[in-house]
Amino acid sequence: MIRFKKRSNKEFHKGEYLKHLEPKEARENFEASFPDSLKVFKDSFRRVFNALDHWDKTNLNEP
């Protein structure tokens, strides 16, 4: 993750202003526009998305 961060946020975000995305929209954007030069990190980030989805579902079921 640290190596990923060191690889220019501008390259990943392509200079766009950051905005808050809903989880579904963030995942769709991630799958559709992940840079080829950073493919080595894609599986790790997919696992993070899956863990966060699981965490959200678990926390929604608690009283």
Coordinates of C-alpha atoms in Angstrom, one line a residue, residues 6-34:
K6 CA 4.2 6.8 -3.5
R7 CA 3.2 6.3 -7.2
S8 CA 1.8 9.7 -7.9
N9 CA -1.8 10.3 -6.9
K10 CA -2.1 12.4 -10.0
E11 CA -1.5 9.4 -12.2
F12 CA -4.2 7.4 -10.4
H13 CA -6.8 10.2 -10.2
K14 CA -5.7 11.8 -13.5
G15 CA -5.8 15.2 -12.0
E16 CA -9.5 15.2 -11.1
Y17 CA -10.7 16.8 -7.9
L18 CA -11.5 14.1 -5.4
K19 CA -15.1 13.7 -4.4
H20 CA -16.9 11.3 -2.1
L21 CA -18.4 8.3 -4.0
E22 CA -20.9 5.8 -2.8
P23 CA -19.4 2.3 -2.3
K24 CA -21.1 0.9 -5.4
E25 CA -19.9 3.8 -7.6
A26 CA -16.4 3.6 -6.2
R27 CA -16.1 -0.1 -7.0
E28 CA -17.4 0.4 -10.5
N29 CA -14.9 3.2 -11.1
F30 CA -12.2 1.1 -9.7
E31 CA -12.9 -1.9 -11.9
A32 CA -13.4 0.3 -15.0
S33 CA -10.5 2.7 -14.8
F34 CA -7.6 1.2 -12.8

